Amino acid sequence: MTEQELAAKIVELTGGKGNISTVRHCATRLRIVVVDKEKIDTDAVENLERIKGSFFNSGQYQIILGTGLVNRIYDEVIKITGDPDAGAKGGKEEAPVYGNKFQRAIRMFSDVFVSVIPVLVATGLFMGLRGLLTQEAVLALFGMTPADVPQALLTYTQILTDTAFAFLPALVCWSTFRNFGGSPVIGIVLGLMLVSPSLPSAYDVGSGAAEPLIFFGFLRVAGYQGSVLPAFATGILTAKFEKFLRRHVPDAVDLIVTPFVTLLVGSALAMFCIGPVLHMVENVVLVLVEKLLFLPMGLGGLLYGSFGQTLGIFGIHHILNFLEISMLAQDGWNYLNPIGTCGNVAQAGAVLAVAIKARSVKTKQVAYPSCLSALLGITEPAVFGVNLRFVKPFVMAMAGGGIGGFLASLFHLRATGMAITGIPGTLLYLNEQLPIYILVNVISFGAAFALTWFFGFSDKDTKAAAAPKPQSKPQTEKAVKIGAVVNGTYVPMTEIPDEVFAQGVLGQCCGIKPEKGKIYAPFDGTITQVADTKHAIGLQGAKGVELLIHVGLDTVDMNGQGFDVQVKEGQEVRKGQLLLTVDLKQIAEAGHPDVVIMAVTNSDDYEKLEWIAGGKIAAGEDVAEID
């Protein structure tokens, strides 16, 4: 199967072009946000050639392809789907919001830093090679000493190793603007302002070689070389501010006014407000993490080596990118990488034990390649395809990672870069640490292998995992009735003037042409979602019924104007309780249809959903019955 054919099959099996909202990728995974996750044929995707596994996490369907291949497949996919950011930039189909606020925040964090990581990986390798050039033992093999290395060559290597971190805020601002819908070029310039040569360097101020500038008689300002959080927060706020200006500044002067005001406000925020505060926060977090890692007797390495592996399961491992980037920017060393590597290599040891002991040919076919993949730093096939599936191998890998992390901590291992582990990770230890790096990883691998072999896996586990799971059935107690959320005229699903709702893409639904702008709760339940733009509210009621109330069509463009929400996420509500008020006149003036949609987003979970309304209808009157 060619890469073009594989990309086409991925699009087809994830529900087609119309079901894909946004497409992104990281170092190993294609990350797809879909309109309706029920349309994804997960089994068929995972059976495709060259696919190492897939899972749905934090609102993204993540397909594991591996390094290199993921970039090429991404390019082919966007040729089919078009602009990968269309859904994020206000396209007609609004992407659903998956996961809780914490999960969405982690996904946002990872989306920003995934784009920056490749250049930091390259920089880390340059650092390793530079260290190799200056090692006496290596140079002695060629009859040389460090003094024999040309100064011009050392200067060139310094350019390779220092540039990315010297201008790190520019990279972070660029990626943040790109992800939040701002103009990336403004993000780059704003980030460069934070490290302008006109400002005293943060490194010089920290070493006492320079004094910070004093503003307003008390505010000490220096460059933000090596800082991540100030650039990240500034990027978010300024990108949103730019989008606000784009909506309100007349087109005739937009080219002049918007960039000028955006950069002026963004730079002032960064220099005088959020920058100094977040820089202190960043330093405190780094100190706390390093204190944890350097707990006496290797305890920090034991804890992180054991439990750090669980972060990937919950999709929050990318939060560590910020810590690793900050460590490298501060003093050129990454203390998390060697301990995390032990955890990855331990997964390889555990999955190899499963591969050898399993009698199932299918398990062997998955496990053997997964072992090699984990040794190369890509653990998802081993974790999700084998170890986590059988549970105990994953626990044994945690133990093996803890043992390796304990030793790595005792030996004070530290990397010159980030984002590569296992065998490729040796390039980050091309110095006197290399033998110790190999030793601790061999011990991690061996410990996980032995523990899994003797205690963590038997062929009975394969049979248990292969047994069909009982199908869950909807409860059979009395049907759930859904009341109308507003006074008005009933509109059948097929007559809703929006293709997504009319075709039931988001679940079976109906519309109500409202007479007044007061929206009420349709049943007793819990508020599960309140859109930032206030135009949509999600609820969950009896028997797990999930209902989306969407006020108007394309009203997301109003950015909350004319909407007044009366409830908050997590709040319990009673049927007939006021949820929000809306100015119907403002919707009309904005040029949007004001029909109120009531969509049962999990309607496929129920055997019967009957719409029982028609004509004029009053708020609270039954419009649907679910059983």
XYZ file of C-alpha atoms in Angstrom:
627
model
C 0.000 0.000 0.000
C 1.437 3.358 -1.036
C 1.482 6.323 1.318
C -1.208 8.029 -0.756
C -3.427 4.939 -0.480
C -2.788 4.675 3.277
C -3.731 8.319 3.789
C -6.906 7.860 1.756
C -7.901 4.809 3.816
C -7.270 6.711 7.075
C -9.566 9.521 5.938
C -12.205 7.031 4.811
C -12.136 4.984 8.030
C -12.283 8.034 10.291
C -15.631 8.973 8.781
C -14.565 10.703 5.598
C -13.468 14.247 4.846
C -16.705 15.689 6.225
C -16.127 14.088 9.641
C -12.621 15.520 10.082
C -12.462 18.896 11.808
C -8.712 19.397 12.238
C -5.571 17.378 11.541
C -2.213 17.763 13.266
C 0.724 15.511 14.006
C 3.490 15.124 16.554
C 6.706 13.138 16.284
C 4.969 9.761 16.045
C 1.196 10.232 15.838
C -1.378 11.647 13.469
C -3.849 13.594 15.636
C -7.353 14.001 14.222
C -10.264 15.890 15.788
C -13.525 14.537 14.384
C -17.091 15.776 14.402
C -18.528 12.378 15.397
C -16.168 9.845 16.956
C -18.752 7.075 16.502
C -17.999 7.139 12.767
C -14.405 6.002 13.358
C -13.824 2.334 12.469
C -11.007 1.769 14.970
C -10.508 -1.934 14.225
C -10.189 -1.316 10.500
C -7.720 1.538 11.061
C -5.512 -0.606 13.296
C -5.517 -3.421 10.724
C -4.083 -1.136 8.045
C -0.537 -1.836 6.921
C 2.106 0.244 8.771
C -0.326 1.372 11.488
C 1.106 0.575 14.923
C -2.057 1.282 16.921
C -4.578 4.001 17.707
C -6.540 5.433 20.594
C -8.933 8.274 21.402
C -7.682 10.673 24.067
C -8.466 14.252 25.109
C -10.689 14.806 22.081
C -8.181 13.558 19.515
C -8.142 10.319 17.560
C -4.436 9.515 17.586
C -3.039 7.086 15.008
C 0.469 5.793 15.749
C 2.606 5.791 12.599
C 6.144 6.389 13.832
C 8.712 9.048 13.094
C 9.192 10.148 9.496
C 6.182 8.247 8.187
C 3.797 10.426 10.217
C 5.058 13.570 8.441
C 4.522 12.055 5.000
C 1.080 10.650 5.815
C 0.082 14.016 7.314
C 1.039 15.731 4.054
C -1.064 13.248 2.073
C -4.043 13.551 4.461
C -4.208 17.345 4.218
C -4.127 17.067 0.433
C -7.447 15.246 0.841
C -8.986 17.218 3.715
C -7.715 20.684 2.807
C -6.608 23.303 5.362
C -5.782 21.375 8.552
C -6.744 24.407 10.652
C -10.063 25.092 8.935
C -12.099 23.777 11.822
C -10.093 25.748 14.318
C -10.422 29.008 12.438
C -14.126 29.367 12.343
C -15.190 27.098 9.509
C -18.895 26.363 9.254
C -18.678 23.039 11.058
C -17.787 23.776 14.630
C -15.677 21.034 16.163
C -17.188 19.388 19.237
C -15.479 19.934 22.560
C -14.165 16.671 24.012
C -12.841 16.067 27.500
C -12.893 18.149 30.643
C -11.194 21.516 31.026
C -7.959 19.960 32.278
C -7.733 17.577 29.322
C -8.445 20.405 26.886
C -5.779 22.562 28.533
C -3.204 19.762 28.232
C -4.128 19.236 24.585
C -3.731 22.973 23.964
C -0.338 22.917 25.704
C 0.849 19.924 23.678
C -0.357 21.402 20.363
C 1.853 24.447 20.930
C 5.015 22.628 21.968
C 4.819 19.706 19.528
C 5.596 22.160 16.706
C 8.734 23.418 18.483
C 10.213 20.079 19.523
C 11.889 19.042 16.214
C 14.322 21.978 16.222
C 15.086 21.372 19.893
C 15.827 17.715 19.116
C 18.291 18.848 16.439
C 19.844 21.321 18.868
C 20.294 18.583 21.469
C 22.114 16.424 18.940
C 24.342 19.349 18.020
C 25.166 19.733 21.716
C 26.122 16.076 21.921
C 28.357 16.301 18.850
C 29.975 19.469 20.191
C 30.726 17.648 23.435
C 32.284 14.838 21.408
C 34.595 17.288 19.617
C 35.944 18.611 22.914
C 36.496 15.279 24.720
C 40.149 14.562 25.338
C 39.653 10.775 25.140
C 38.030 10.997 21.710
C 40.507 13.518 20.345
C 43.411 11.382 21.620
C 42.341 8.635 19.213
C 43.324 11.007 16.410
C 46.447 12.261 18.159
C 44.820 15.595 19.051
C 44.037 17.662 22.138
C 41.215 20.185 22.700
C 43.676 22.952 21.857
C 44.049 21.504 18.347
C 40.365 22.027 17.493
C 40.090 25.168 15.301
C 38.388 28.059 17.069
C 36.322 28.788 13.956
C 34.888 25.253 14.103
C 34.005 25.659 17.782
C 32.305 28.969 16.988
C 30.273 27.275 14.254
C 29.181 24.523 16.645
C 28.173 27.206 19.151
C 25.919 28.752 16.495
C 24.291 25.343 16.027
C 23.758 24.774 19.748
C 22.818 28.252 21.003
C 20.494 29.733 18.382
C 17.265 27.833 19.152
C 17.445 28.490 22.876
C 18.587 32.101 22.486
C 15.422 32.794 20.462
C 13.165 30.299 22.231
C 10.436 32.886 23.032
C 10.116 33.611 19.302
C 9.548 29.906 18.573
C 6.975 29.589 21.371
C 5.136 32.787 20.366
C 5.047 31.699 16.717
C 3.575 28.304 17.563
C 1.081 29.793 20.041
C -0.177 32.359 17.509
C -0.466 29.605 14.908
C -2.555 27.418 17.215
C -4.792 30.207 18.496
C -5.629 31.692 15.119
C -3.369 34.748 15.224
C -0.885 35.811 12.547
C 2.260 33.668 13.040
C 4.546 36.413 11.693
C 3.303 38.778 14.432
C 3.986 35.991 16.932
C 7.574 35.678 15.698
C 8.218 39.409 15.977
C 6.617 39.596 19.421
C 8.788 36.706 20.594
C 11.902 38.380 19.174
C 11.021 41.524 21.128
C 11.298 39.482 24.321
C 14.942 38.693 23.510
C 15.844 41.944 21.793
C 19.554 42.877 21.958
C 18.365 46.226 23.370
C 17.395 44.425 26.583
C 19.991 43.150 29.039
C 20.336 39.398 28.501
C 18.675 37.231 31.142
C 21.873 35.175 31.306
C 24.036 38.278 31.917
C 21.647 39.594 34.573
C 21.581 36.198 36.261
C 25.385 36.014 36.363
C 25.742 39.606 37.584
C 27.458 40.751 34.393
C 24.645 43.221 33.602
C 21.935 45.158 35.391
C 18.239 45.001 34.414
C 16.435 48.088 33.121
C 14.301 49.896 35.704
C 10.832 51.083 34.657
C 8.509 53.236 36.786
C 11.136 53.332 39.483
C 10.631 49.744 40.666
C 10.014 47.303 37.802
C 13.158 45.375 36.817
C 13.071 44.256 33.177
C 15.525 42.042 31.315
C 15.396 39.767 28.308
C 13.495 36.493 28.488
C 16.179 34.242 27.025
C 15.412 30.647 27.950
C 11.899 31.403 29.266
C 8.842 29.510 28.099
C 5.793 30.500 30.156
C 5.950 34.285 29.520
C 6.072 33.725 25.755
C 3.329 31.084 25.933
C 0.897 33.234 27.961
C 1.715 36.356 25.956
C 1.087 34.435 22.744
C -2.349 33.245 23.893
C -3.571 36.652 25.073
C -2.125 38.609 22.156
C -3.414 36.167 19.518
C -6.923 36.496 20.974
C -6.523 40.276 21.074
C -5.449 40.326 17.423
C -8.523 38.300 16.438
C -10.672 40.802 18.359
C -9.086 43.680 16.448
C -9.597 41.928 13.103
C -13.344 41.809 13.801
C -13.657 45.459 14.812
C -11.062 47.429 12.852
C -12.337 48.663 9.443
C -10.820 46.809 6.502
C -9.431 50.041 5.056
C -6.997 50.516 7.973
C -6.647 46.927 9.181
C -3.212 46.427 7.595
C -1.827 49.412 9.517
C -3.756 49.436 12.779
C -3.994 45.769 13.728
C -0.282 44.771 13.657
C 0.725 48.059 15.311
C -1.743 47.824 18.190
C -1.234 44.067 18.594
C 2.538 44.350 18.962
C 2.282 47.407 21.209
C -0.180 45.776 23.599
C 1.522 42.371 23.444
C 4.985 43.737 24.187
C 3.671 45.863 27.072
C 1.873 42.851 28.556
C 4.977 40.695 28.265
C 7.485 43.237 29.577
C 5.557 44.854 32.380
C 2.689 42.577 33.461
C 2.572 38.838 32.889
C 6.225 38.379 31.934
C 7.869 39.153 35.300
C 5.239 37.177 37.230
C 5.332 34.073 35.024
C 9.110 34.139 34.852
C 9.165 33.831 38.643
C 6.535 31.071 38.515
C 8.595 29.214 35.921
C 11.702 29.406 38.078
C 9.800 28.162 41.140
C 8.367 25.196 39.203
C 11.814 24.277 37.910
C 13.312 24.430 41.387
C 10.535 22.218 42.779
C 10.888 19.636 39.991
C 14.658 19.533 40.345
C 14.317 19.134 44.122
C 12.003 16.176 43.488
C 14.420 14.611 41.017
C 17.355 15.116 43.380
C 15.721 13.656 46.475
C 18.378 11.802 48.493
C 19.277 8.172 47.818
C 17.775 8.201 44.311
C 14.196 8.442 45.595
C 13.203 11.064 42.999
C 14.417 8.900 40.131
C 12.581 5.910 41.577
C 9.284 7.817 41.745
C 9.505 9.435 38.314
C 10.897 6.307 36.664
C 7.960 4.311 38.024
C 5.000 6.639 37.657
C 6.116 8.937 34.838
C 5.046 6.234 32.391
C 1.396 6.662 33.392
C 1.318 10.257 32.114
C 1.124 9.074 28.505
C -1.967 6.977 29.234
C -3.895 10.071 30.279
C -2.513 12.176 27.447
C -0.757 14.654 29.739
C 2.882 13.705 29.107
C 3.408 16.738 26.867
C 3.282 19.006 29.905
C 6.822 17.774 30.584
C 7.994 19.433 27.363
C 7.827 22.802 29.086
C 9.987 21.541 31.953
C 12.585 19.942 29.683
C 12.790 22.999 27.432
C 13.179 25.272 30.462
C 15.906 23.079 31.979
C 17.897 23.066 28.756
C 17.478 26.797 28.337
C 18.632 27.492 31.886
C 21.865 25.515 32.045
C 22.031 23.251 28.999
C 21.084 20.032 30.813
C 17.943 17.894 30.846
C 17.517 15.902 34.059
C 14.179 14.316 33.108
C 15.322 12.564 29.933
C 17.583 9.843 31.412
C 14.961 8.794 33.952
C 12.154 8.859 31.393
C 14.303 6.817 29.016
C 14.545 4.056 31.623
C 10.749 3.887 31.697
C 10.557 3.595 27.906
C 13.209 0.888 27.726
C 11.438 -0.996 30.531
C 8.308 -1.107 28.356
C 10.462 -2.753 25.678
C 11.691 -5.377 28.164
C 8.178 -6.179 29.327
C 6.737 -6.470 25.823
C 9.593 -8.745 24.720
C 8.785 -11.139 27.587
C 5.163 -11.191 26.422
C 6.261 -11.807 22.817
C 8.362 -14.842 23.775
C 5.860 -16.399 26.195
C 2.650 -15.790 24.246
C 1.333 -18.655 22.140
C -0.990 -16.416 20.144
C 0.526 -15.661 16.742
C -1.327 -12.330 16.628
C 0.099 -11.279 20.001
C 3.604 -12.161 18.835
C 3.120 -10.220 15.612
C 2.256 -7.113 17.598
C 4.695 -7.582 20.497
C 7.987 -8.203 18.669
C 7.877 -5.055 16.516
C 6.606 -3.115 19.534
C 9.769 -4.074 21.435
C 11.985 -2.641 18.709
C 9.781 0.437 18.453
C 10.063 1.063 22.214
C 13.850 0.689 22.079
C 13.808 3.401 19.411
C 11.791 5.670 21.711
C 8.245 5.048 20.429
C 6.407 3.253 23.238
C 2.767 3.647 22.194
C 2.574 0.298 20.315
C 4.020 -1.533 23.332
C 1.907 0.324 25.890
C -1.452 0.437 24.150
C -1.090 -2.637 21.982
C 0.276 -5.107 24.532
C 1.366 -4.120 28.038
C -1.630 -2.064 29.097
C -3.965 -4.558 27.441
C -2.699 -7.320 29.758
C -2.197 -4.875 32.688
C 0.457 -6.800 34.631
C 3.229 -6.310 32.043
C 2.661 -2.579 32.311
C 2.986 -2.748 36.103
C 6.216 -4.739 35.747
C 7.519 -2.150 33.274
C 6.778 0.534 35.876
C 8.894 -1.424 38.356
C 11.725 -1.817 35.822
C 11.586 1.890 35.002
C 11.698 2.721 38.697
C 14.839 0.628 39.183
C 16.554 2.282 36.216
C 15.399 5.743 37.281
C 16.749 5.109 40.768
C 20.200 4.314 39.328
C 20.089 7.214 36.852
C 19.358 9.553 39.747
C 22.177 8.122 41.858
C 24.646 8.582 38.993
C 23.304 12.125 38.263
C 22.747 11.386 34.575
C 21.759 14.393 32.473
C 21.073 14.805 28.752
C 22.175 17.513 26.331
C 18.792 17.557 24.564
C 15.264 16.173 24.609
C 12.548 14.202 22.811
C 14.644 11.165 21.848
C 15.158 8.186 24.131
C 16.354 4.589 24.024
C 18.914 3.740 21.354
C 18.720 7.111 19.516
C 18.990 8.777 22.911
C 22.641 7.735 23.158
C 23.373 10.764 20.981
C 22.462 12.967 23.953
C 25.139 11.318 26.114
C 28.225 11.457 23.893
C 30.485 12.209 26.854
C 31.769 10.433 29.942
C 28.156 9.516 30.839
C 27.622 7.160 27.885
C 28.676 3.891 29.624
C 26.451 4.703 32.615
C 23.535 5.577 30.313
C 23.837 2.201 28.593
C 24.183 0.396 31.945
C 21.061 1.853 33.582
C 18.983 1.143 30.482
C 20.200 -2.436 30.234
C 19.227 -2.896 33.902
C 15.785 -1.334 33.280
C 15.211 -3.601 30.293
C 16.410 -6.717 32.138
C 14.424 -6.000 35.300
C 11.178 -5.434 33.395
C 11.792 -8.522 31.248
C 12.483 -10.760 34.265
C 9.558 -9.450 36.329
C 7.158 -9.882 33.409
C 8.532 -13.346 32.607
C 8.147 -14.688 36.135
C 5.228 -12.688 37.528
C 3.608 -10.499 34.903
C 2.314 -12.697 32.104
C 0.960 -16.131 31.277
C -0.770 -17.407 28.167
C -4.059 -17.396 30.093
C -3.875 -13.609 29.947
C -3.909 -13.786 26.145
C -7.052 -15.883 26.149
C -8.767 -13.603 28.641
C -7.953 -10.521 26.596
C -9.207 -12.196 23.436
C -12.551 -13.190 24.987
C -15.444 -11.124 23.661
C -16.649 -8.423 26.004
C -20.324 -8.420 26.940
C -22.236 -5.739 25.102
C -23.657 -3.056 27.341
C -27.341 -2.418 26.918
C -29.345 0.663 27.722
C -31.272 0.451 30.966
C -34.867 -0.700 30.638
C -36.577 1.460 33.209
C -39.175 3.968 32.039
C -38.339 6.134 29.068
C -36.636 9.502 29.464
C -38.673 12.447 28.221
C -37.060 15.623 26.920
C -38.885 18.917 27.259
C -38.689 21.845 24.876
C -36.057 24.364 25.893
C -37.826 27.435 24.502
C -41.262 28.654 23.380
C -41.659 28.503 19.619
C -42.408 26.402 16.555
C -41.122 22.841 16.153
C -38.681 22.273 13.254
C -38.002 18.647 12.154
C -34.358 17.618 11.861
C -34.377 17.408 8.050
C -35.665 20.995 7.802
C -32.923 22.554 9.936
C -30.996 24.941 7.635
C -27.621 23.404 8.392
C -26.268 20.249 6.774
C -24.466 18.990 9.883
C -27.605 19.026 12.036
C -30.011 18.125 9.213
C -28.077 14.908 8.501
C -27.776 13.981 12.183
C -23.978 14.174 12.183
C -23.979 15.216 15.840
C -26.830 12.848 16.724
C -30.600 12.836 16.268
C -31.994 16.323 16.820
C -34.793 18.781 16.286
C -35.046 22.544 16.062
C -37.326 25.145 17.576
C -37.914 28.541 15.980
C -37.924 30.656 19.167
C -40.462 33.303 20.087
C -38.545 34.595 23.102
C -34.904 34.548 24.102
C -35.103 32.466 27.259
C -33.649 28.939 27.196
C -34.707 26.467 29.910
C -33.476 23.056 31.113
C -35.256 20.208 29.267
C -34.877 17.714 32.150
C -33.227 17.215 35.527
C -29.510 16.755 34.985
C -25.974 18.141 35.057
C -24.344 20.842 32.955
C -21.447 19.123 31.161
C -20.348 21.930 28.865
C -20.737 25.680 28.452
C -19.180 27.017 25.258
C -16.726 29.876 25.712
C -18.831 31.817 23.220
C -21.958 31.080 25.322
C -24.044 29.931 22.357
C -24.112 26.224 23.283
C -24.711 24.222 26.466
C -24.344 20.486 27.059
C -26.362 18.514 29.615
C -26.500 14.927 30.846
C -29.690 13.453 32.255
C -31.152 10.128 33.359
C -29.888 6.940 31.687
C -26.850 8.852 30.430
C -28.746 10.925 27.873
C -26.454 13.638 26.503
C -28.123 16.695 25.014
C -26.527 19.622 23.210
C -28.497 22.891 23.125
C -27.165 25.008 20.263
C -28.694 28.500 20.020
C -28.714 29.764 16.441
C -26.525 28.716 13.511
C -22.991 30.042 13.087
C -23.537 32.125 16.233
C -20.056 31.140 17.398
C -18.972 34.138 15.279
C -20.786 36.462 17.709
C -18.205 35.609 20.365
C -20.775 35.647 23.180
C -22.335 39.012 22.343
C -26.059 38.949 23.104
C -25.804 35.790 25.244
C -26.075 35.694 29.051
C -25.429 32.260 30.582
C -27.048 31.599 33.970
C -25.347 28.280 34.789
C -21.821 26.859 34.938
C -20.152 23.572 34.063
C -20.760 20.834 36.663
C -23.914 22.490 38.047
C -27.002 20.386 38.803
C -30.178 21.799 37.226
C -33.904 21.024 37.397
C -36.297 20.848 34.469
C -37.581 24.317 33.619
C -34.620 26.123 35.210
C -33.390 29.131 33.221
C -30.078 28.261 31.502
C -29.392 31.342 29.406
C -30.988 34.371 27.831
C -30.255 35.517 24.307
C -31.018 38.679 22.370
C -32.769 37.317 19.264
C -32.584 40.734 17.640
C -28.775 40.699 17.821
C -28.692 37.260 16.176
C -30.858 38.596 13.340
C -28.696 41.713 12.970
C -25.614 39.486 12.760
C -27.259 37.663 9.854
C -27.591 34.251 11.515
C -30.632 31.926 11.694
C -31.974 31.914 15.266
C -33.274 28.310 15.312
C -32.481 26.555 18.599
C -31.125 23.015 18.111
C -31.692 20.175 20.597
C -29.333 17.318 19.652
C -29.071 13.984 21.490
C -25.361 13.477 20.835
C -25.315 9.839 22.000
C -28.566 8.836 20.280
C -26.910 5.724 18.806
C -26.712 4.256 22.333
C -30.492 3.843 22.505
C -32.879 1.499 20.759
C -35.674 4.035 20.555
C -35.721 7.817 20.157
C -39.100 9.201 19.163
C -39.905 12.831 18.415
C -43.437 13.505 19.670
C -43.889 17.227 19.006
C -45.143 19.379 16.159
C -46.412 22.882 15.429
C -46.446 25.414 18.248
C -44.750 24.214 21.400
C -44.228 25.646 24.874
C -41.048 25.434 26.944
C -41.169 22.284 29.080
C -43.599 20.473 26.781
C -42.292 17.013 25.792
C -40.603 16.912 22.386
C -38.848 13.532 22.550
C -38.934 10.186 24.331
C -35.857 7.967 24.692
C -35.775 4.286 25.645
